[in-house]
Coordinates of C-alpha atoms and ligand atoms in Angstrom, one line a residue:
M1 CA -25.8 8.7 -21.6
S2 CA -24.0 8.4 -25.0
P3 CA -21.6 5.5 -25.5
R4 CA -18.0 6.4 -25.1
T5 CA -14.7 4.6 -25.4
G6 CA -11.9 4.2 -22.8
A7 CA -8.2 4.4 -23.3
N8 CA -7.9 1.1 -25.1
G9 CA -10.6 1.9 -27.5
V10 CA -13.1 -0.5 -25.9
Q11 CA -16.6 0.8 -25.3
L12 CA -17.0 1.7 -21.7
K13 CA -19.8 0.3 -19.5
K14 CA -22.4 2.7 -18.0
F15 CA -20.7 2.8 -14.6
E16 CA -17.3 3.3 -16.2
C17 CA -18.8 6.4 -18.0
V18 CA -19.9 7.7 -14.6
L19 CA -16.4 7.2 -13.2
C20 CA -15.0 8.9 -16.3
D21 CA -17.3 11.9 -15.7
M22 CA -16.2 12.2 -12.1
F23 CA -12.6 12.7 -13.2
S24 CA -13.2 14.7 -16.4
T25 CA -13.2 18.4 -17.0
S26 CA -16.9 18.2 -17.9
P27 CA -19.4 15.4 -18.4
S28 CA -18.7 13.3 -21.4
S29 CA -15.3 14.8 -21.9
D30 CA -12.3 12.5 -22.0
V31 CA -9.9 15.3 -20.7
I32 CA -8.9 14.5 -17.2
C33 CA -9.3 17.2 -14.6
R34 CA -6.2 17.5 -12.4
R35 CA -8.1 18.9 -9.4
A36 CA -10.6 16.0 -9.5
L37 CA -7.7 13.6 -9.9
D38 CA -5.9 15.0 -6.9
E39 CA -8.9 15.2 -4.6
L40 CA -11.1 12.3 -5.7
T41 CA -8.4 9.6 -5.9
P42 CA -8.8 7.5 -2.8
R43 CA -5.7 7.4 -0.7
F44 CA -5.1 4.4 1.5
H45 CA -2.8 4.0 4.6
R46 CA -1.2 1.0 6.0
L47 CA -3.0 -0.6 9.0
P48 CA -1.9 0.4 12.5
P49 CA 1.1 -1.7 13.7
E50 CA 0.4 -4.9 15.5
L51 CA 1.0 -5.1 19.2
C52 CA 4.5 -6.4 20.0
P53 CA 4.5 -10.2 20.7
R54 CA 5.3 -9.6 24.4
E55 CA 2.3 -7.3 24.8
K56 CA 0.1 -9.8 23.0
Q57 CA 1.3 -12.6 25.2
S58 CA 0.5 -10.6 28.3
L59 CA -3.0 -9.9 27.0
V60 CA -3.5 -13.6 26.4
D61 CA -2.1 -14.6 29.8
R62 CA -4.4 -12.2 31.6
A63 CA -7.4 -13.3 29.6
R64 CA -6.6 -16.9 30.3
E65 CA -6.5 -16.4 34.0
R66 CA -10.0 -15.1 33.8
W67 CA -11.7 -17.6 31.5
E68 CA -10.0 -20.7 33.0
G69 CA -12.2 -21.9 35.8
R70 CA -15.3 -20.4 34.4
G71 CA -16.4 -23.6 32.6
L72 CA -15.2 -22.4 29.2
E73 CA -13.8 -25.1 26.9
P74 CA -10.1 -24.7 25.9
G75 CA -9.4 -23.6 22.3
R76 CA -9.7 -25.9 19.4
P77 CA -7.0 -28.6 19.3
D78 CA -6.6 -28.5 15.5
G79 CA -4.7 -25.2 15.4
P80 CA -5.2 -22.4 12.9
V81 CA -7.2 -22.9 9.8
V82 CA -4.9 -23.5 6.9
V83 CA -6.1 -23.0 3.3
D84 CA -3.8 -23.7 0.3
G85 CA -0.8 -23.8 2.6
R86 CA -1.5 -20.4 4.0
P87 CA -2.2 -20.3 7.7
S88 CA -4.7 -17.6 8.7
P89 CA -3.1 -14.4 10.1
W90 CA -5.0 -15.0 13.3
P91 CA -2.6 -13.4 15.8
F92 CA -3.2 -15.8 18.8
D93 CA -2.5 -19.5 19.0
P94 CA -6.0 -20.9 18.9
A95 CA -5.0 -24.1 20.7
T96 CA -4.0 -22.3 23.9
S97 CA -4.8 -18.6 23.9
L98 CA -8.6 -18.4 23.7
P99 CA -11.4 -20.7 24.6
Q100 CA -13.4 -22.4 21.8
C101 CA -16.1 -19.8 21.9
G102 CA -13.5 -17.1 21.0
C103 CA -12.4 -18.9 17.8
V104 CA -14.2 -19.1 14.5
R105 CA -14.2 -22.9 14.5
G106 CA -14.4 -24.9 17.7
G107 CA -12.5 -28.2 18.2
G108 CA -13.5 -30.4 15.2
G109 CA -16.9 -28.8 14.6
A110 CA -18.1 -25.7 13.0
V111 CA -19.3 -22.9 15.3
G112 CA -21.8 -20.3 14.2
N113 CA -22.3 -20.4 10.5
V114 CA -18.7 -20.7 9.4
R115 CA -18.7 -24.3 8.0
S116 CA -16.1 -24.5 5.3
A117 CA -12.3 -24.2 5.9
E118 CA -12.1 -21.6 3.2
R119 CA -14.7 -19.4 4.8
A120 CA -13.3 -20.0 8.3
W121 CA -9.9 -18.9 7.0
R122 CA -11.3 -15.7 5.6
K123 CA -13.4 -15.0 8.7
E124 CA -10.4 -15.4 10.9
A125 CA -8.3 -13.2 8.6
Q126 CA -11.1 -10.5 8.7
L127 CA -11.4 -10.7 12.5
A128 CA -7.6 -10.6 13.0
N129 CA -7.5 -7.3 11.0
L130 CA -10.2 -5.7 13.0
I131 CA -8.9 -6.9 16.3
R132 CA -5.5 -5.5 15.4
C133 CA -7.0 -2.1 14.8
V134 CA -9.1 -2.2 18.0
L135 CA -6.1 -3.2 20.1
A136 CA -4.1 -0.4 18.6
L137 CA -6.9 2.1 19.5
V138 CA -7.3 1.0 23.1
P139 CA -5.0 3.3 25.2
E140 CA -2.1 1.4 26.8
G141 CA -3.4 2.0 30.4
V142 CA -6.7 0.4 29.6
R143 CA -5.0 -2.5 27.9
G144 CA -2.7 -3.2 30.7
V145 CA -4.4 -2.5 34.1
S146 CA -7.8 -1.6 35.3
S147 CA -8.4 2.1 34.7
D148 CA -10.0 4.2 37.4
S149 CA -12.4 6.1 35.1
P150 CA -16.0 6.3 36.3
R151 CA -17.2 3.8 33.7
A152 CA -15.4 0.9 32.0
F153 CA -13.8 1.6 28.6
R154 CA -16.6 0.5 26.3
I155 CA -16.2 -1.1 22.9
V156 CA -19.4 -1.7 20.9
D157 CA -19.5 -4.2 18.1
F158 CA -22.3 -2.9 15.9
A159 CA -24.2 -5.5 13.7
G160 CA -22.1 -8.0 15.6
G161 CA -24.2 -11.0 14.7
T162 CA -23.2 -14.1 16.6
G163 CA -20.3 -12.3 18.3
H164 CA -17.4 -13.5 16.2
L165 CA -15.7 -10.2 17.0
A166 CA -17.2 -9.3 20.3
V167 CA -16.3 -12.5 22.1
P168 CA -12.5 -12.5 21.4
L169 CA -12.4 -8.8 22.2
A170 CA -14.2 -9.3 25.5
L171 CA -11.8 -12.2 26.3
L172 CA -8.7 -10.3 25.4
L173 CA -9.7 -7.0 27.1
P174 CA -11.2 -8.1 30.4
D175 CA -11.0 -4.5 31.7
C176 CA -13.2 -3.2 28.9
E177 CA -16.9 -3.7 28.5
V178 CA -17.8 -5.2 25.1
V179 CA -21.3 -4.9 23.8
C180 CA -22.5 -6.8 20.8
V181 CA -25.4 -5.0 19.1
D182 CA -27.6 -6.7 16.5
L183 CA -31.2 -6.5 15.5
K184 CA -31.5 -10.3 15.1
K185 CA -32.3 -11.8 18.4
R186 CA -31.5 -15.3 17.1
S187 CA -27.9 -14.3 16.4
L188 CA -27.4 -12.8 19.9
D189 CA -29.0 -16.0 21.4
L190 CA -26.4 -18.0 19.5
M191 CA -23.6 -15.9 20.9
H192 CA -24.9 -16.5 24.5
S193 CA -25.4 -20.2 23.9
R194 CA -21.8 -20.5 22.6
V195 CA -20.4 -18.6 25.5
D196 CA -22.8 -19.4 28.3
G197 CA -23.9 -22.8 27.3
M198 CA -27.5 -21.8 27.3
V199 CA -29.9 -23.9 25.1
V200 CA -31.5 -21.8 22.4
S201 CA -34.9 -22.8 21.3
E202 CA -34.9 -23.8 17.6
S203 CA -38.4 -22.4 17.2
V204 CA -38.6 -19.4 14.8
V205 CA -38.4 -16.1 16.7
D206 CA -40.8 -13.4 15.8
H207 CA -38.2 -10.7 15.2
K208 CA -40.9 -8.0 14.6
V209 CA -42.1 -8.4 18.2
H210 CA -38.6 -8.7 19.7
C211 CA -37.2 -5.6 17.9
Q212 CA -39.6 -3.4 19.7
S213 CA -38.3 -4.3 23.1
S214 CA -34.6 -3.7 22.8
T215 CA -32.7 -5.2 25.7
L216 CA -29.2 -5.5 27.2
R217 CA -28.1 -8.9 28.3
K218 CA -25.0 -9.8 30.3
S219 CA -23.0 -13.0 29.6
K220 CA -22.7 -15.3 32.6
R221 CA -19.3 -16.7 31.8
I222 CA -17.6 -13.6 30.3
P223 CA -18.8 -10.8 32.7
N224 CA -17.5 -8.0 30.5
L225 CA -19.5 -9.2 27.5
H226 CA -23.0 -7.9 26.8
S227 CA -25.5 -8.1 24.0
Y228 CA -27.9 -5.4 23.0
H229 CA -30.9 -6.4 20.9
G230 CA -32.0 -3.6 18.7
T231 CA -30.9 -1.5 15.8
I232 CA -27.6 0.4 15.6
Q233 CA -29.7 3.6 15.5
S234 CA -31.4 2.8 18.7
Y235 CA -28.3 2.2 20.8
E236 CA -28.1 5.2 23.1
S237 CA -25.3 4.7 25.5
D238 CA -21.8 6.3 25.5
F239 CA -18.9 4.2 24.3
D240 CA -15.2 4.6 23.4
I241 CA -14.7 2.5 20.3
G242 CA -17.3 1.5 17.7
V243 CA -16.4 -1.4 15.5
S244 CA -18.3 -3.2 12.8
L245 CA -17.5 -5.9 10.4
H246 CA -19.7 -6.2 7.3
A247 CA -22.7 -4.2 8.5
C248 CA -24.9 -4.3 5.5
G249 CA -25.4 -1.2 3.3
E250 CA -26.2 2.0 5.1
A251 CA -25.9 0.2 8.5
S252 CA -22.1 1.0 8.3
D253 CA -23.0 4.7 7.9
W254 CA -25.1 4.5 11.0
V255 CA -22.1 3.1 12.9
L256 CA -20.0 6.0 11.7
R257 CA -22.7 8.5 12.7
K258 CA -23.0 6.9 16.2
C259 CA -19.3 7.1 16.7
L260 CA -19.2 10.7 15.7
E261 CA -22.2 11.5 17.9
R262 CA -20.6 9.8 20.9
R263 CA -17.1 11.1 20.2
A264 CA -15.8 7.5 19.9
S265 CA -13.0 6.1 17.8
W266 CA -14.2 3.8 15.0
V267 CA -13.1 0.7 13.0
V268 CA -15.6 0.1 10.2
C269 CA -15.4 -2.4 7.4
S270 CA -18.6 -2.1 5.3
C271 CA -20.3 -4.6 3.0
C272 CA -23.1 -4.8 0.5
C273 CA -22.5 -1.3 -0.9
G274 CA -25.0 -2.2 -3.7
K275 CA -27.7 -1.8 -1.0
L276 CA -26.8 1.9 -0.8
R277 CA -28.7 2.5 -4.0
R278 CA -31.9 4.4 -3.4
D279 CA -34.1 1.6 -4.5
A280 CA -32.4 -1.2 -2.5
S281 CA -33.3 -2.3 1.0
N282 CA -31.3 -3.7 3.8
P283 CA -32.5 -7.3 3.9
Y284 CA -31.7 -7.7 7.7
V285 CA -33.8 -4.6 8.6
F286 CA -36.5 -5.6 6.2
Q287 CA -36.8 -9.1 7.5
S288 CA -36.7 -8.0 11.1
T289 CA -38.9 -5.0 11.1
G290 CA -40.6 -4.8 7.7
A291 CA -39.1 -1.3 7.3
N292 CA -37.5 -0.3 4.0
E293 CA -36.8 3.3 4.4
K294 CA -33.5 4.8 3.5
Q295 CA -32.2 7.3 6.1
V296 CA -28.9 8.2 4.6
T297 CA -28.5 10.0 1.3
Y298 CA -25.5 9.6 -0.9
P299 CA -23.0 10.9 -1.7
Q300 CA -22.6 11.8 2.0
S301 CA -19.7 14.1 1.7
K302 CA -20.1 17.6 0.4
T303 CA -16.5 17.6 -0.9
F304 CA -17.1 14.4 -2.8
A305 CA -20.4 15.5 -4.3
S306 CA -18.9 18.7 -5.6
L307 CA -15.7 17.3 -6.9
G308 CA -16.9 15.7 -10.0
G309 CA -15.1 17.3 -12.9
C310 CA -14.0 21.0 -13.0
D311 CA -14.7 22.9 -16.1
N312 CA -14.0 26.1 -14.0
K313 CA -17.4 25.4 -12.6
V314 CA -18.1 22.4 -10.5
H315 CA -20.5 19.7 -11.7
T316 CA -21.9 17.7 -8.9
I317 CA -21.9 13.9 -8.4
T318 CA -25.6 13.2 -8.2
A319 CA -27.5 10.5 -6.3
E320 CA -28.1 8.8 -9.6
D321 CA -24.3 8.7 -10.4
F322 CA -23.7 7.3 -6.9
D323 CA -26.3 4.6 -7.5
E324 CA -24.3 3.4 -10.5
V325 CA -21.1 3.4 -8.6
A326 CA -22.6 1.7 -5.5
K327 CA -24.2 -1.0 -7.6
V328 CA -21.0 -2.2 -9.2
S329 CA -18.9 -1.7 -6.1
D330 CA -20.4 -4.9 -4.7
Y331 CA -17.4 -6.8 -6.0
S332 CA -17.2 -10.5 -5.1
Q333 CA -14.7 -12.1 -7.4
L334 CA -12.1 -13.0 -4.8
G335 CA -9.9 -14.8 -7.3
D336 CA -9.4 -11.6 -9.3
I337 CA -8.7 -9.4 -6.3
R338 CA -5.2 -8.4 -7.4
L339 CA -5.7 -8.6 -11.1
P340 CA -6.4 -5.8 -13.6
K341 CA -9.6 -7.4 -14.4
N342 CA -12.4 -5.7 -12.4
A343 CA -10.0 -2.9 -11.4
C344 CA -12.8 -0.4 -12.2
R345 CA -15.2 -2.2 -9.9
R346 CA -12.6 -2.1 -7.1
A347 CA -12.1 1.6 -7.9
A348 CA -15.9 2.1 -7.5
K349 CA -15.7 0.4 -4.1
S350 CA -12.8 2.6 -3.1
L351 CA -14.8 5.7 -4.2
V352 CA -17.7 4.7 -2.0
E353 CA -15.3 4.4 1.0
W354 CA -13.6 7.6 0.0
D355 CA -17.0 9.4 0.2
R356 CA -17.4 7.9 3.7
L357 CA -13.9 9.0 4.7
L358 CA -14.5 12.6 3.5
F359 CA -17.8 12.6 5.3
T360 CA -16.1 11.7 8.6
K361 CA -13.3 14.3 7.9
E362 CA -15.9 17.0 7.3
A363 CA -17.7 16.0 10.5
T364 CA -14.6 16.3 12.6
Q365 CA -12.9 19.3 11.0
Q366 CA -13.3 21.4 14.1
L367 CA -11.4 18.9 16.2
E368 CA -7.7 19.6 16.0
D369 CA -6.5 16.1 16.7
A370 CA -9.1 14.1 14.9
T371 CA -7.8 11.7 12.2
A372 CA -9.6 9.5 9.8
I373 CA -7.9 7.1 7.5
L374 CA -8.8 4.3 5.0
A375 CA -6.8 1.1 5.0
K376 CA -7.1 -2.4 3.4
M377 CA -7.1 -5.7 5.2
D378 CA -3.9 -7.7 5.1
P379 CA -4.0 -9.9 3.1
W380 CA -6.6 -8.4 0.6
E381 CA -7.8 -12.0 0.1
A382 CA -9.4 -12.0 3.5
S383 CA -12.5 -10.5 1.8
C384 CA -13.5 -8.6 -1.3
K385 CA -15.0 -6.2 1.2
N386 CA -11.6 -5.4 2.7
D387 CA -11.7 -1.6 3.1
I388 CA -11.4 -0.5 6.7
L389 CA -12.2 3.0 7.9
I390 CA -10.4 3.9 11.0
G391 CA -10.8 7.1 13.0
W392 CA -9.7 8.6 16.3
L393 CA -10.3 11.9 17.9
S394 CA -7.5 12.5 20.4
L395 CA -3.7 12.0 20.5
D396 CA -3.8 9.5 23.3
T397 CA -5.8 7.1 21.1
N398 CA -3.6 7.4 18.1
P399 CA -3.2 3.8 17.0
F400 CA 0.2 4.7 15.4
G401 CA 1.6 5.9 18.8
N402 CA 3.3 9.2 18.2
A403 CA 3.8 8.5 14.5
K404 CA 1.8 9.5 11.5
P405 CA -0.1 6.9 9.5
V406 CA 2.0 5.7 6.5
S407 CA 0.5 5.6 3.0
D408 CA 0.0 2.3 1.1
P409 CA 1.3 2.4 -2.5
S410 CA -0.2 -0.9 -3.5
C411 CA -3.7 0.5 -3.2
D412 CA -2.7 3.6 -5.3
N413 CA -1.4 1.2 -8.0
D414 CA -4.6 -0.7 -8.1
F415 CA -6.6 2.5 -8.5
Q416 CA -4.2 3.7 -11.2
I417 CA -5.0 0.6 -13.2
A418 CA -8.6 1.7 -13.4
L419 CA -7.7 5.3 -14.3
D420 CA -5.4 4.0 -17.0
H421 CA -8.2 1.9 -18.4
L422 CA -10.4 5.0 -18.5
F423 CA -7.9 7.7 -19.5
G424 CA -4.7 6.1 -20.6
D425 CA -1.6 8.3 -20.5
Q426 CA -3.4 11.3 -19.2
S427 CA -3.9 9.7 -15.8
S428 CA -0.2 9.3 -15.1
P429 CA 1.8 12.0 -16.8
G430 CA 5.2 11.0 -18.3
K431 CA 4.0 7.5 -19.1
T432 CA 4.5 6.3 -22.6
G433 CA 2.1 4.0 -24.5
R434 CA -1.5 3.3 -23.6
D435 CA -2.9 0.6 -21.3
Q436 CA 0.6 -0.5 -20.1
N437 CA -1.0 -2.1 -17.1
D438 CA -3.8 -4.0 -18.8
W439 CA -2.5 -7.5 -18.1
T440 CA -4.5 -10.6 -18.7
A441 CA -5.6 -12.6 -15.7
K442 CA -3.4 -15.5 -17.0
E443 CA -0.3 -13.3 -17.2
A444 CA -0.9 -11.9 -13.7
H445 CA -1.5 -15.4 -12.3
E446 CA 1.7 -16.8 -13.9
I447 CA 3.9 -14.0 -12.6
E448 CA 2.3 -14.3 -9.1
S449 CA 2.7 -18.1 -9.1
Q450 CA 6.4 -17.8 -10.1
I451 CA 7.1 -15.3 -7.3
D452 CA 5.1 -17.3 -4.7
E453 CA 6.9 -20.6 -5.6
W454 CA 10.3 -18.9 -5.4
V455 CA 9.4 -17.3 -2.1
R456 CA 8.3 -20.7 -0.7
G457 CA 11.6 -22.3 -1.9
N458 CA 13.8 -19.5 -0.4
R459 CA 11.9 -18.7 2.8
E460 CA 14.9 -18.4 5.1
D461 CA 17.4 -17.0 2.6
Y462 CA 17.3 -13.3 2.7
D463 CA 20.2 -12.9 0.2
A464 CA 18.4 -14.9 -2.5
I465 CA 17.4 -13.0 -5.6
L466 CA 14.9 -14.0 -8.2
R467 CA 16.1 -12.8 -11.7
F468 CA 13.5 -12.9 -14.4
P469 CA 14.6 -13.5 -18.0
T470 CA 15.3 -10.6 -20.3
R471 CA 13.2 -9.8 -23.4
M472 CA 9.9 -10.1 -21.5
G473 CA 8.8 -6.7 -22.7
S474 CA 8.1 -3.6 -20.6
R475 CA 4.4 -4.6 -20.0
L476 CA 5.3 -7.8 -18.2
R477 CA 8.3 -6.2 -16.4
K478 CA 5.8 -3.7 -15.0
L479 CA 3.6 -6.6 -13.9
I480 CA 6.5 -8.1 -12.0
H481 CA 7.2 -4.8 -10.2
Y482 CA 3.6 -4.4 -9.4
T483 CA 3.2 -8.0 -8.1
A484 CA 6.3 -7.8 -6.0
E485 CA 5.2 -4.4 -4.6
I486 CA 1.9 -5.7 -3.4
K487 CA 3.6 -8.7 -1.8
G488 CA 5.9 -6.3 0.1
L489 CA 9.0 -7.7 -1.6
R490 CA 12.0 -5.6 -2.7
H491 CA 12.2 -5.3 -6.5
W492 CA 14.3 -3.4 -9.0
G493 CA 15.2 -3.2 -12.7
E494 CA 18.5 -4.0 -14.3
G495 CA 19.9 -3.5 -17.8
K496 CA 20.3 -0.5 -20.1
K497 CA 19.5 -1.8 -23.6
E498 CA 16.0 -3.0 -24.1
S499 CA 17.3 -6.5 -24.8
D500 CA 19.2 -6.6 -21.5
K501 CA 16.4 -5.2 -19.3
T502 CA 15.1 -7.5 -16.6
V503 CA 13.5 -7.3 -13.1
L504 CA 15.0 -8.7 -9.9
V505 CA 13.0 -9.6 -6.8
S506 CA 14.5 -10.1 -3.4
N507 CA 13.2 -12.0 -0.4
R508 CA 13.8 -8.9 1.8
R509 CA 10.7 -7.0 2.7
I510 CA 10.2 -3.4 1.6
Ligands
SAM1 C1 -23.1 -9.9 7.4 S1 -23.7 -10.0 9.1 C2 -22.2 -9.6 9.9 C3 -22.2 -10.2 11.3 C4 -20.8 -10.0 12.1 N1 -20.4 -8.6 12.2 C5 -19.8 -10.9 11.5 O1 -18.9 -10.4 10.8 O2 -19.8 -12.1 11.8 C6 -24.6 -8.5 9.2 C7 -25.3 -8.3 10.5 O3 -25.8 -7.0 10.6 C8 -27.0 -7.0 11.3 N2 -27.6 -5.7 11.0 C9 -27.9 -5.2 9.7 N3 -28.5 -4.0 9.8 C10 -28.6 -3.7 11.1 C11 -29.0 -2.6 11.9 N4 -29.5 -1.5 11.3 N5 -28.9 -2.6 13.2 C12 -28.4 -3.7 13.9 N6 -28.0 -4.8 13.2 C13 -28.0 -4.8 11.9 C14 -27.7 -8.2 10.8 O4 -28.7 -8.6 11.7 C15 -26.5 -9.2 10.7 O5 -26.4 -9.9 11.9

């Protein structure tokens, strides 16, 4: 691959060249292809709405009736995990709504492997996002009263580890059966010990032996909670919702395949996309079974594979191209998550998820009411691996009720920064000047801090307006608009002459 330069004249890295080729009229051309731009740019939607507080409260009340009296310890007394003044978006009061085993951290002590407050905050934020999606996908009848269907509504938490997600789901949805699937017996043992108070032997478990005898176990204290010891691929029962949080590499693709095969809805938040490369292995599978064979080939979607460039004839995105994109999409600089720095790596991650989304759309195209969307966790800081694929096959499981999913402009903006870096003006017609969005991390941090500080000082005042000084220049004004947009605050420009122009931000939400 010959070296090439991006819009700002800086030599592009290898993966950036691959991204460039995906959107160009032909390999190694810098001319953007409109069709590829239209079809390959990942589009994100907002998460399904949260349940209303009254409905949440009734879920919690019903759950409490069941777990109280079963010997489960009440929730942790120290309330929600707070980091840097931000309480976690955990939707239930941890002190009263769930027993300790349903929270990330138990009273005073760490539970599972989440030991630091920062990690606990992130884990709770991740779980809150996934629980929100699952609750929206469970039909109202099942959420409210026992349904009279032949089998219980079943939710499977694939690669569920120690049950961080499965346990609160089982507690909140006592009329549903929740199964935690994992190939690590030790993790499932920990879940049972947390919930059922069983003592788990500290001796090393021979996973290779255990994996061959996959078993289903029922919790003693939470009767609708089960564990299944085995691989995702080997889980053969029917279910209604498949959920997975950070199933490594192609394990997430197995979850999608299982859901499609069983005609179930899905909520899948992947991780370790670098492991999708042909020469990488899933460490969990490798350690447990000694196996290291890839079963999924990438790109998975025909549409994605054939969309690269369009010089009248299609040039395909090869497995080799995908390896490059997958490798850099393993983005872990949480501090930069909203900054232009690393936007191309975030774009690479979005493209990996876009390929997954297109794959699920292709697999369900015969089903009239099937819908698949891509969303991001709220807040993004919950994890660098914050993309969530959500899919449902019938109207009565639409997590948006009767409405259509709403698109999320903040994700488009983020992807646009990467395109601007690669192609400059061409990627957004009508724009003047190159690299308008290429702010430094310091600039982005300063503007964000100013807005945050102002919001903290004016929390209750919805008429308050933050007026930035004039003469900041169009580049920084754009940064203010961008930052306010991703924080969900109203923002607008004022002033006609360049020297009068400024940006105003209001405390009112968009
Ligand atoms: C990063 S952990 C996530 C655990 C849990 N979902 C959570 O968020 O706390 C990944 C888990 O995936 C499991 N895993 C990876 N590949 C798997 C497979 N093919 N089948 C079943 N479990 C798998 C691992 O054993 C591990 O527990």
